mmCIF file of C-alpha atoms in Angstrom:
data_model
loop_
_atom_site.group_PDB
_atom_site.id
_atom_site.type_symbol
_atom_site.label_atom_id
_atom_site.label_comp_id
_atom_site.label_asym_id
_atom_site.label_seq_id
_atom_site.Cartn_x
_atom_site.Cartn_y
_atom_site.Cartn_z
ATOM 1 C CA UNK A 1435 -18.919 -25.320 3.931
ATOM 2 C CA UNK A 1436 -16.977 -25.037 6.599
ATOM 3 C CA UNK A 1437 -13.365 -22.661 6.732
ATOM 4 C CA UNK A 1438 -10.651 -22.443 9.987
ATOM 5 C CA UNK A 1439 -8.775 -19.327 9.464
ATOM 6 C CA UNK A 1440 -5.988 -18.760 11.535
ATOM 7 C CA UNK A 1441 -6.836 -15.349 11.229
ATOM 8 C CA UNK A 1442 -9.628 -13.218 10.338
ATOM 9 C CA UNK A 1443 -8.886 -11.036 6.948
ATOM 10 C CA UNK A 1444 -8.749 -7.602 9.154
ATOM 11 C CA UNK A 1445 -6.030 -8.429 10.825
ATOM 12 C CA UNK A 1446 -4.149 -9.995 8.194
ATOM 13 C CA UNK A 1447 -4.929 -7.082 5.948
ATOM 14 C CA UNK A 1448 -3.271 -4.646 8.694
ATOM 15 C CA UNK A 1449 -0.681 -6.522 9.740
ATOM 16 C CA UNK A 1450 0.531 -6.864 5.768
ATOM 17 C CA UNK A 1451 -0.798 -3.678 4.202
ATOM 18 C CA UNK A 1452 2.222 -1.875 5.919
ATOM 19 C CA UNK A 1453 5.209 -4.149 4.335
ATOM 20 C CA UNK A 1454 4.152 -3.593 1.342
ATOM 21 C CA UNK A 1455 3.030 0.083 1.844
ATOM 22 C CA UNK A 1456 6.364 1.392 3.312
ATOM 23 C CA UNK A 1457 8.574 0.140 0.588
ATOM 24 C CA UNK A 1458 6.343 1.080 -2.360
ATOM 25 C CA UNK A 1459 6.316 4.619 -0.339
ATOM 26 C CA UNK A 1460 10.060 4.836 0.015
ATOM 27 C CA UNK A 1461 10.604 4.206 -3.836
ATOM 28 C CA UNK A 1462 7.894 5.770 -5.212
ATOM 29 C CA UNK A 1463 9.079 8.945 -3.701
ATOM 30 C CA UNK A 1464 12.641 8.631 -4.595
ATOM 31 C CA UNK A 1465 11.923 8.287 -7.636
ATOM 32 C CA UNK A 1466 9.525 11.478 -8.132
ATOM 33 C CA UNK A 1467 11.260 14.041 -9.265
ATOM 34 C CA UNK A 1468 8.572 16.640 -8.284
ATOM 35 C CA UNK A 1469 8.990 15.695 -4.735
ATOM 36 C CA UNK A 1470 12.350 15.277 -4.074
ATOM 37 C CA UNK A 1471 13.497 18.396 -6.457
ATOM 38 C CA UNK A 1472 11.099 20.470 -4.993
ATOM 39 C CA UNK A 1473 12.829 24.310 -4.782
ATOM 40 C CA UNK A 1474 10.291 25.294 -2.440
ATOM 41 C CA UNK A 1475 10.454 28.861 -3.788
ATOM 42 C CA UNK A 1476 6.785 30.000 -4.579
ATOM 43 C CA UNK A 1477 3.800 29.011 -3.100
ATOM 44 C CA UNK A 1478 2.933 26.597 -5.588
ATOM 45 C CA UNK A 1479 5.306 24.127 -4.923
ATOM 46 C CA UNK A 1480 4.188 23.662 -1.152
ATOM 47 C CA UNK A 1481 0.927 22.673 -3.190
ATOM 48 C CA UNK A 1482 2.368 20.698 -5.826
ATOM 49 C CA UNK A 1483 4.097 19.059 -3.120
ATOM 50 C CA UNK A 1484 0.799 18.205 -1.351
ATOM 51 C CA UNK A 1485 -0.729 17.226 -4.362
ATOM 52 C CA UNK A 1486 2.304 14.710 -5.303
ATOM 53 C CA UNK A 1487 2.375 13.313 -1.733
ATOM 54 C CA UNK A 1488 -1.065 12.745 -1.514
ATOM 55 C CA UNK A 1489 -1.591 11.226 -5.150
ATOM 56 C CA UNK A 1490 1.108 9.299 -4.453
ATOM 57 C CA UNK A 1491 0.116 8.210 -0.930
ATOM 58 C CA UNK A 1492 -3.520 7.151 -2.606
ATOM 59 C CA UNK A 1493 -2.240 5.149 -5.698
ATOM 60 C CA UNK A 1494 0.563 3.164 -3.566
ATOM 61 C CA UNK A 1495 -1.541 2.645 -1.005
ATOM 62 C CA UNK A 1496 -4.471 0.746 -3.588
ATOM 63 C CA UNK A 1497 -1.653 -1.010 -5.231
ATOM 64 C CA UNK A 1498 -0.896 -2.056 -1.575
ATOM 65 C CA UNK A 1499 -4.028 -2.935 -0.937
ATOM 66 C CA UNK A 1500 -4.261 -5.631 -3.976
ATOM 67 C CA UNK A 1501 -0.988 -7.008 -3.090
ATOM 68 C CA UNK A 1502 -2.376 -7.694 0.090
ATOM 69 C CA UNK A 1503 -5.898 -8.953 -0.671
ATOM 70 C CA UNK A 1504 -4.331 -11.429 -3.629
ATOM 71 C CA UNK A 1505 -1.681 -12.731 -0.825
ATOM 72 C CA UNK A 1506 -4.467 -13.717 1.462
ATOM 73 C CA UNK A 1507 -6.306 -14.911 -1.615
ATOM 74 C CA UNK A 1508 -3.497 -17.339 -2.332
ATOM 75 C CA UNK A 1509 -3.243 -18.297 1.400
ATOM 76 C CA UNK A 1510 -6.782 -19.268 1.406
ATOM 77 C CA UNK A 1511 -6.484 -21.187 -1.538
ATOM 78 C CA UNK A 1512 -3.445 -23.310 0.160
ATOM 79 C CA UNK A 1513 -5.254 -23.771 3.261
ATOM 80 C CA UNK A 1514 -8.110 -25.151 0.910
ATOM 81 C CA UNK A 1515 -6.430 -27.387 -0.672
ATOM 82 C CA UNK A 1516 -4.861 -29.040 2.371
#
């Protein structure tokens, strides 16, 4: 079986990872309350800052990640069929 990719899935993965990254990023932290209410008074909150940024930053960034593996999923599927 024989495929032509245009590209190889690395650099489509790279190339797309970050439009859907960003965005997800930028609304996901709007809309977290712990983040962007964050009095910044006590220790604590400089951790539970961390700890919101960084949970955030993983989760986003494997819902990112599917986005852009079932896109190229769908491309090679096209391609296929043509």
């Amino acid at each position: 079986m024989e495929q032509t990719l245009t590209h190889p899935y690395k650099h489509y993965f790279w190339k797309h990872f970050f439009l859907f990254f960003i965005p997800l990023m930028v609304v996901g932290i709007l809309s977290e309350p712990m983040i962007i209410q964050n009095p910044f008074a006590e220790f604590e909150d400089y951790g539970e800052f961390v700890f919101f940024l960084a949970l955030y930053i993983i989760v986003l960034g494997g819902w990112a990640a599917f986005m852009t593996s079932m896109m190229w999923r769908v491309r090679q599927l096209r391609e296929k069929k043509e």
